[in-house]
Amino acid sequence: MKIIDKLNQKGIHISFEVFPPKTEAGFDKVLSATDEIAKLNPSYISVTYGAGGGTSKNTAKIASHIKDDLGVMSLAHLTCASSTREEVGEVIENLKAHGIENILALRGDIPEGMTFPDGDRFHYAYELVQEIKKHGDFCIGAACYPEGHVEQEHKEDDIRYLKQKVDSGVDFLTTQMFFDNDIHYNFLYRIREAGITVPVLPGIMPITSAAQMKRSQELSGTVFPRRFLAILDRFGSSPEAMKQAGIAYATDQIIDLLANGVNNIHIYSMNKPEIAVAIMNNLSEIIKC
């Protein structure tokens, strides 16, 4: 089944994200975490590609395990900045051979020290979307940035490039993490005005430690509202208290989104099934409405 078909169905759809291990030694641990998350009956589980594409082989293995062994739809991430066009084509064909129908098309981070772009690589995500479509009937997702992409100076340009990406064949979008829902609502208004009509899943990141917040800010440049900074200031020195507060904050974001008619939500669970379980327990009656 394709993710777009699920998203177009009535009801609330919650999905989670896992990432492959950096080394083969960690594979079983990641698989165990994935199995626990699958028990929550998510609409789908996405599997990241890894920094620089270094864990790409495990992406297909884990996505296949989710689909074939756990009976949950899977979404395989695919980045193109770190790979040649030929290598990207090989990865797409490998996903196809594994029966993976859903791909999240991303440019990805430019590897350190690489001259980019060069003639043998895709320069933009929309080119990757076009390439995926040449290889078969995939459901294609892509990323979007409610606060604007860090490499774009003007939000108008960011939305124009997003429209180009969607028009190339994107079926749905997933946002970068954000911590102020008003930013998401404003973003939705602006992209709908620009003619982007595909489903948009807000990406919710439960921040459960001060170190995680710092990494998130460095990677995405996201803005943390005063309300969240007060939580960090009060509970950041107590790991268990901060974990509980971070789960509560993420839950509150999701409840507000659901109350405002946003029924498709993606949670960056960071291979932590206990966090996914806690959030779903907090939503146990809400998602029945």
mmCIF file of C-alpha atoms in Angstrom:
data_model
loop_
_atom_site.group_PDB
_atom_site.id
_atom_site.type_symbol
_atom_site.label_atom_id
_atom_site.label_comp_id
_atom_site.label_asym_id
_atom_site.label_seq_id
_atom_site.Cartn_x
_atom_site.Cartn_y
_atom_site.Cartn_z
ATOM 1 C CA MET A 1 0.000 0.000 0.000
ATOM 2 C CA LYS A 2 1.149 3.520 -0.712
ATOM 3 C CA ILE A 3 1.383 6.150 1.989
ATOM 4 C CA ILE A 4 -0.609 8.704 0.011
ATOM 5 C CA ASP A 5 -3.559 6.278 -0.040
ATOM 6 C CA LYS A 6 -3.394 5.998 3.750
ATOM 7 C CA LEU A 7 -3.138 9.759 4.213
ATOM 8 C CA ASN A 8 -6.192 10.311 2.052
ATOM 9 C CA GLN A 9 -8.290 8.029 4.235
ATOM 10 C CA LYS A 10 -10.419 9.483 7.016
ATOM 11 C CA GLY A 11 -9.091 9.410 10.551
ATOM 12 C CA ILE A 12 -5.920 10.288 12.408
ATOM 13 C CA HIS A 13 -2.623 8.952 11.060
ATOM 14 C CA ILE A 14 0.468 8.937 13.274
ATOM 15 C CA SER A 15 3.841 7.817 11.914
ATOM 16 C CA PHE A 16 7.312 7.434 13.418
ATOM 17 C CA GLU A 17 10.911 7.624 12.240
ATOM 18 C CA VAL A 18 13.866 5.367 12.976
ATOM 19 C CA PHE A 19 17.455 5.569 11.767
ATOM 20 C CA PRO A 20 19.897 2.778 10.853
ATOM 21 C CA PRO A 21 22.900 2.041 13.074
ATOM 22 C CA LYS A 22 26.219 3.674 12.319
ATOM 23 C CA THR A 23 27.912 0.267 12.604
ATOM 24 C CA GLU A 24 26.776 -3.303 11.991
ATOM 25 C CA ALA A 25 27.227 -3.982 15.704
ATOM 26 C CA GLY A 26 24.239 -1.781 16.470
ATOM 27 C CA PHE A 27 21.891 -3.360 13.933
ATOM 28 C CA ASP A 28 20.079 -5.700 16.325
ATOM 29 C CA LYS A 29 19.478 -2.881 18.808
ATOM 30 C CA VAL A 30 17.891 -0.708 16.138
ATOM 31 C CA LEU A 31 15.812 -3.632 14.922
ATOM 32 C CA SER A 32 14.577 -4.240 18.467
ATOM 33 C CA ALA A 33 13.584 -0.573 18.867
ATOM 34 C CA THR A 34 11.797 -0.682 15.516
ATOM 35 C CA ASP A 35 9.872 -3.782 16.574
ATOM 36 C CA GLU A 36 8.661 -2.025 19.726
ATOM 37 C CA ILE A 37 7.551 1.056 17.810
ATOM 38 C CA ALA A 38 5.694 -1.134 15.317
ATOM 39 C CA LYS A 39 3.602 -2.517 18.176
ATOM 40 C CA LEU A 40 1.997 0.939 18.433
ATOM 41 C CA ASN A 41 0.299 0.305 15.080
ATOM 42 C CA PRO A 42 1.563 3.449 13.337
ATOM 43 C CA SER A 43 0.345 4.382 9.884
ATOM 44 C CA TYR A 44 3.924 3.886 8.697
ATOM 45 C CA ILE A 45 7.528 3.948 9.891
ATOM 46 C CA SER A 46 10.167 5.883 7.977
ATOM 47 C CA VAL A 47 13.820 4.845 7.855
ATOM 48 C CA THR A 48 16.506 7.475 7.344
ATOM 49 C CA TYR A 49 19.392 7.199 4.916
ATOM 50 C CA GLY A 50 22.144 8.157 7.314
ATOM 51 C CA ALA A 51 24.699 10.962 7.177
ATOM 52 C CA GLY A 52 26.445 10.926 3.818
ATOM 53 C CA GLY A 53 24.522 7.836 2.768
ATOM 54 C CA GLY A 54 26.824 5.699 4.905
ATOM 55 C CA THR A 55 24.031 3.490 6.235
ATOM 56 C CA SER A 56 22.069 3.227 2.997
ATOM 57 C CA LYS A 57 22.293 -0.572 2.775
ATOM 58 C CA ASN A 58 20.645 -0.929 6.156
ATOM 59 C CA THR A 59 17.865 1.472 5.132
ATOM 60 C CA ALA A 60 16.526 -1.072 2.650
ATOM 61 C CA LYS A 61 16.967 -3.957 5.101
ATOM 62 C CA ILE A 62 15.095 -2.223 7.910
ATOM 63 C CA ALA A 63 12.364 -0.889 5.606
ATOM 64 C CA SER A 64 11.840 -4.406 4.262
ATOM 65 C CA HIS A 65 11.695 -5.818 7.787
ATOM 66 C CA ILE A 66 9.048 -3.262 8.756
ATOM 67 C CA LYS A 67 6.950 -4.085 5.700
ATOM 68 C CA ASP A 68 7.414 -7.838 5.421
ATOM 69 C CA ASP A 69 7.914 -9.014 9.016
ATOM 70 C CA LEU A 70 6.035 -6.411 11.054
ATOM 71 C CA GLY A 71 3.165 -5.754 8.644
ATOM 72 C CA VAL A 72 3.568 -1.947 8.807
ATOM 73 C CA MET A 73 4.016 0.341 5.824
ATOM 74 C CA SER A 74 7.575 1.613 5.483
ATOM 75 C CA LEU A 75 9.072 4.731 3.953
ATOM 76 C CA ALA A 76 12.707 4.582 2.833
ATOM 77 C CA HIS A 77 14.666 7.835 2.817
ATOM 78 C CA LEU A 78 16.963 8.472 -0.134
ATOM 79 C CA THR A 79 19.484 11.306 -0.370
ATOM 80 C CA CYS A 80 21.438 12.207 -3.495
ATOM 81 C CA ALA A 81 24.149 14.719 -2.565
ATOM 82 C CA SER A 82 26.577 12.033 -1.396
ATOM 83 C CA SER A 83 26.088 9.678 -4.367
ATOM 84 C CA THR A 84 26.607 9.724 -8.101
ATOM 85 C CA ARG A 85 23.627 9.464 -10.439
ATOM 86 C CA GLU A 86 24.543 5.865 -11.168
ATOM 87 C CA GLU A 87 24.725 4.993 -7.476
ATOM 88 C CA VAL A 88 21.343 6.619 -6.855
ATOM 89 C CA GLY A 89 19.844 4.571 -9.660
ATOM 90 C CA GLU A 90 21.224 1.391 -8.117
ATOM 91 C CA VAL A 91 19.702 2.255 -4.727
ATOM 92 C CA ILE A 92 16.292 2.917 -6.292
ATOM 93 C CA GLU A 93 16.398 -0.412 -8.108
ATOM 94 C CA ASN A 94 17.392 -2.146 -4.867
ATOM 95 C CA LEU A 95 14.421 -0.616 -3.060
ATOM 96 C CA LYS A 96 12.209 -1.690 -5.936
ATOM 97 C CA ALA A 97 13.571 -5.254 -5.689
ATOM 98 C CA HIS A 98 12.692 -5.264 -1.973
ATOM 99 C CA GLY A 99 9.122 -4.260 -2.766
ATOM 100 C CA ILE A 100 9.482 -0.818 -1.197
ATOM 101 C CA GLU A 101 6.779 1.431 -2.690
ATOM 102 C CA ASN A 102 7.393 4.611 -0.675
ATOM 103 C CA ILE A 103 10.495 6.821 -0.906
ATOM 104 C CA LEU A 104 11.293 10.126 0.799
ATOM 105 C CA ALA A 105 13.411 12.074 -1.716
ATOM 106 C CA LEU A 106 16.005 14.382 -0.141
ATOM 107 C CA ARG A 107 19.036 16.216 -1.401
ATOM 108 C CA GLY A 108 20.776 15.513 1.891
ATOM 109 C CA ASP A 109 23.734 17.187 3.521
ATOM 110 C CA ILE A 110 26.786 17.881 1.399
ATOM 111 C CA PRO A 111 29.677 15.731 2.666
ATOM 112 C CA GLU A 112 32.484 17.713 4.254
ATOM 113 C CA GLY A 113 35.263 18.546 1.827
ATOM 114 C CA MET A 114 33.210 17.731 -1.275
ATOM 115 C CA THR A 115 33.010 20.149 -4.188
ATOM 116 C CA PHE A 116 29.284 20.371 -4.813
ATOM 117 C CA PRO A 117 27.622 20.279 -7.150
ATOM 118 C CA ASP A 118 29.587 18.403 -9.760
ATOM 119 C CA GLY A 119 28.454 17.049 -13.093
ATOM 120 C CA ASP A 120 27.792 13.488 -11.919
ATOM 121 C CA ARG A 121 25.408 14.253 -9.055
ATOM 122 C CA PHE A 122 21.901 15.527 -8.692
ATOM 123 C CA HIS A 123 21.997 19.154 -7.619
ATOM 124 C CA TYR A 124 18.473 19.452 -6.207
ATOM 125 C CA ALA A 125 15.830 17.237 -4.663
ATOM 126 C CA TYR A 126 13.404 17.848 -7.543
ATOM 127 C CA GLU A 127 15.883 16.134 -9.880
ATOM 128 C CA LEU A 128 15.900 13.120 -7.573
ATOM 129 C CA VAL A 129 12.090 13.079 -7.598
ATOM 130 C CA GLN A 130 12.132 13.016 -11.396
ATOM 131 C CA GLU A 131 14.667 10.180 -11.386
ATOM 132 C CA ILE A 132 12.629 8.072 -8.951
ATOM 133 C CA LYS A 133 9.578 8.407 -11.178
ATOM 134 C CA LYS A 134 11.568 6.990 -14.096
ATOM 135 C CA HIS A 135 12.197 3.790 -12.146
ATOM 136 C CA GLY A 136 8.632 2.831 -11.301
ATOM 137 C CA ASP A 137 5.322 3.675 -9.691
ATOM 138 C CA PHE A 138 6.590 4.895 -6.315
ATOM 139 C CA CYS A 139 4.806 7.059 -3.789
ATOM 140 C CA ILE A 140 7.228 9.938 -3.276
ATOM 141 C CA GLY A 141 7.514 12.138 -0.216
ATOM 142 C CA ALA A 142 9.716 15.184 0.243
ATOM 143 C CA ALA A 143 10.806 17.593 2.962
ATOM 144 C CA CYS A 144 9.659 21.145 3.616
ATOM 145 C CA TYR A 145 10.756 23.829 6.051
ATOM 146 C CA PRO A 146 8.154 25.917 7.898
ATOM 147 C CA GLU A 147 10.841 28.323 9.084
ATOM 148 C CA GLY A 148 12.561 28.401 5.690
ATOM 149 C CA HIS A 149 15.496 26.325 4.498
ATOM 150 C CA VAL A 150 18.760 27.362 6.155
ATOM 151 C CA GLU A 151 20.341 27.882 2.720
ATOM 152 C CA GLN A 152 17.590 30.204 1.461
ATOM 153 C CA GLU A 153 17.701 33.864 2.420
ATOM 154 C CA HIS A 154 14.100 34.590 1.419
ATOM 155 C CA LYS A 155 11.064 32.466 2.293
ATOM 156 C CA GLU A 156 9.444 33.361 -1.016
ATOM 157 C CA ASP A 157 12.293 31.638 -2.860
ATOM 158 C CA ASP A 158 12.012 28.627 -0.572
ATOM 159 C CA ILE A 159 8.313 28.207 -1.379
ATOM 160 C CA ARG A 160 8.968 28.680 -5.100
ATOM 161 C CA TYR A 161 11.528 25.866 -5.043
ATOM 162 C CA LEU A 162 9.148 23.739 -2.977
ATOM 163 C CA LYS A 163 6.459 24.197 -5.632
ATOM 164 C CA GLN A 164 8.946 23.084 -8.286
ATOM 165 C CA LYS A 165 9.726 19.977 -6.240
ATOM 166 C CA VAL A 166 6.062 19.101 -5.704
ATOM 167 C CA ASP A 167 5.245 19.674 -9.385
ATOM 168 C CA SER A 168 7.997 17.184 -10.264
ATOM 169 C CA GLY A 169 5.936 14.380 -8.737
ATOM 170 C CA VAL A 170 5.830 14.632 -4.939
ATOM 171 C CA ASP A 171 2.779 13.019 -3.321
ATOM 172 C CA PHE A 172 3.168 14.363 0.219
ATOM 173 C CA LEU A 173 5.442 16.545 2.336
ATOM 174 C CA THR A 174 6.910 16.181 5.814
ATOM 175 C CA THR A 175 8.100 19.262 7.662
ATOM 176 C CA GLN A 176 11.338 19.861 9.450
ATOM 177 C CA MET A 177 10.874 19.955 13.206
ATOM 178 C CA PHE A 178 9.300 23.062 14.724
ATOM 179 C CA PHE A 179 8.298 23.981 18.265
ATOM 180 C CA ASP A 180 5.732 26.714 17.734
ATOM 181 C CA ASN A 181 2.567 25.510 16.009
ATOM 182 C CA ASP A 182 1.729 29.001 14.775
ATOM 183 C CA ILE A 183 4.778 28.742 12.515
ATOM 184 C CA HIS A 184 3.268 25.624 10.954
ATOM 185 C CA TYR A 185 -0.172 27.161 10.478
ATOM 186 C CA ASN A 186 1.345 30.241 8.817
ATOM 187 C CA PHE A 187 3.454 28.016 6.584
ATOM 188 C CA LEU A 188 0.407 26.018 5.502
ATOM 189 C CA TYR A 189 -1.401 29.222 4.569
ATOM 190 C CA ARG A 190 1.524 30.456 2.474
ATOM 191 C CA ILE A 191 2.093 27.224 0.546
ATOM 192 C CA ARG A 192 -1.637 26.749 -0.130
ATOM 193 C CA GLU A 193 -1.698 30.286 -1.513
ATOM 194 C CA ALA A 194 1.207 29.248 -3.753
ATOM 195 C CA GLY A 195 -0.803 26.330 -5.145
ATOM 196 C CA ILE A 196 0.820 23.492 -3.175
ATOM 197 C CA THR A 197 -2.076 21.177 -2.335
ATOM 198 C CA VAL A 198 -0.462 17.846 -1.365
ATOM 199 C CA PRO A 199 -0.820 16.571 2.230
ATOM 200 C CA VAL A 200 1.681 18.087 4.674
ATOM 201 C CA LEU A 201 2.713 16.137 7.766
ATOM 202 C CA PRO A 202 4.057 18.250 10.633
ATOM 203 C CA GLY A 203 7.259 16.735 11.978
ATOM 204 C CA ILE A 204 7.267 16.670 15.773
ATOM 205 C CA MET A 205 10.542 16.155 17.643
ATOM 206 C CA PRO A 206 10.261 15.342 21.363
ATOM 207 C CA ILE A 207 13.245 17.155 22.911
ATOM 208 C CA THR A 208 14.196 15.253 26.043
ATOM 209 C CA SER A 209 17.638 16.680 26.879
ATOM 210 C CA ALA A 210 19.596 19.923 26.644
ATOM 211 C CA ALA A 211 22.170 18.242 24.391
ATOM 212 C CA GLN A 212 19.442 17.149 21.968
ATOM 213 C CA MET A 213 18.123 20.703 21.818
ATOM 214 C CA LYS A 214 21.568 22.032 20.946
ATOM 215 C CA ARG A 215 22.019 19.478 18.153
ATOM 216 C CA SER A 216 18.569 20.225 16.766
ATOM 217 C CA GLN A 217 19.267 23.940 16.668
ATOM 218 C CA GLU A 218 22.624 23.438 14.952
ATOM 219 C CA LEU A 219 21.130 21.149 12.288
ATOM 220 C CA SER A 220 17.925 22.994 11.475
ATOM 221 C CA GLY A 221 18.286 26.525 12.813
ATOM 222 C CA THR A 222 14.859 26.175 14.394
ATOM 223 C CA VAL A 223 13.540 28.776 16.819
ATOM 224 C CA PHE A 224 12.617 27.653 20.321
ATOM 225 C CA PRO A 225 9.757 29.658 21.861
ATOM 226 C CA ARG A 226 10.110 31.162 25.318
ATOM 227 C CA ARG A 227 7.745 28.571 26.735
ATOM 228 C CA PHE A 228 10.076 25.776 25.730
ATOM 229 C CA LEU A 229 13.194 27.635 26.885
ATOM 230 C CA ALA A 230 11.582 28.038 30.314
ATOM 231 C CA ILE A 231 11.052 24.258 30.455
ATOM 232 C CA LEU A 232 14.679 23.664 29.558
ATOM 233 C CA ASP A 233 15.876 26.196 32.127
ATOM 234 C CA ARG A 234 13.781 24.634 34.894
ATOM 235 C CA PHE A 235 14.216 20.920 34.138
ATOM 236 C CA GLY A 236 17.283 20.659 31.898
ATOM 237 C CA SER A 237 19.625 19.613 34.698
ATOM 238 C CA SER A 238 17.409 16.659 35.654
ATOM 239 C CA PRO A 239 17.432 14.011 32.881
ATOM 240 C CA GLU A 240 14.238 12.257 33.957
ATOM 241 C CA ALA A 241 12.336 15.487 34.571
ATOM 242 C CA MET A 242 13.459 16.903 31.208
ATOM 243 C CA LYS A 243 12.450 13.690 29.461
ATOM 244 C CA GLN A 244 8.967 13.858 30.982
ATOM 245 C CA ALA A 245 8.638 17.561 30.182
ATOM 246 C CA GLY A 246 9.819 17.044 26.596
ATOM 247 C CA ILE A 247 7.273 14.289 26.036
ATOM 248 C CA ALA A 248 4.544 16.486 27.520
ATOM 249 C CA TYR A 249 5.534 19.413 25.270
ATOM 250 C CA ALA A 250 5.478 17.251 22.136
ATOM 251 C CA THR A 251 2.137 15.769 23.183
ATOM 252 C CA ASP A 252 0.705 19.262 23.655
ATOM 253 C CA GLN A 253 1.868 20.240 20.157
ATOM 254 C CA ILE A 254 0.177 17.169 18.675
ATOM 255 C CA ILE A 255 -3.071 17.758 20.565
ATOM 256 C CA ASP A 256 -3.206 21.355 19.309
ATOM 257 C CA LEU A 257 -2.565 20.198 15.731
ATOM 258 C CA LEU A 258 -5.290 17.556 15.947
ATOM 259 C CA ALA A 259 -7.723 20.059 17.474
ATOM 260 C CA ASN A 260 -7.092 22.319 14.483
ATOM 261 C CA GLY A 261 -7.822 19.637 11.914
ATOM 262 C CA VAL A 262 -4.295 18.405 11.183
ATOM 263 C CA ASN A 263 -4.829 14.642 11.157
ATOM 264 C CA ASN A 264 -1.534 13.396 9.675
ATOM 265 C CA ILE A 265 1.436 13.720 12.042
ATOM 266 C CA HIS A 266 4.996 12.406 11.880
ATOM 267 C CA ILE A 267 7.035 11.919 15.071
ATOM 268 C CA TYR A 268 10.832 11.891 15.071
ATOM 269 C CA SER A 269 11.134 9.160 17.690
ATOM 270 C CA MET A 270 14.953 8.825 17.419
ATOM 271 C CA ASN A 271 14.984 5.021 17.948
ATOM 272 C CA LYS A 272 13.471 5.499 21.415
ATOM 273 C CA PRO A 273 10.386 3.307 21.714
ATOM 274 C CA GLU A 274 9.756 4.419 25.287
ATOM 275 C CA ILE A 275 9.184 7.973 24.049
ATOM 276 C CA ALA A 276 6.896 6.794 21.258
ATOM 277 C CA VAL A 277 4.938 4.682 23.755
ATOM 278 C CA ALA A 278 4.600 7.571 26.208
ATOM 279 C CA ILE A 279 3.247 9.915 23.539
ATOM 280 C CA MET A 280 0.771 7.369 22.223
ATOM 281 C CA ASN A 281 -0.424 6.660 25.767
ATOM 282 C CA ASN A 282 -1.016 10.383 26.206
ATOM 283 C CA LEU A 283 -3.091 10.347 23.004
ATOM 284 C CA SER A 284 -4.904 7.055 23.615
ATOM 285 C CA GLU A 285 -8.424 8.497 23.791
ATOM 286 C CA ILE A 286 -7.769 11.570 21.659
ATOM 287 C CA ILE A 287 -6.900 9.590 18.513
ATOM 288 C CA LYS A 288 -10.210 7.734 18.769
ATOM 289 C CA CYS A 289 -12.167 10.951 18.177
#
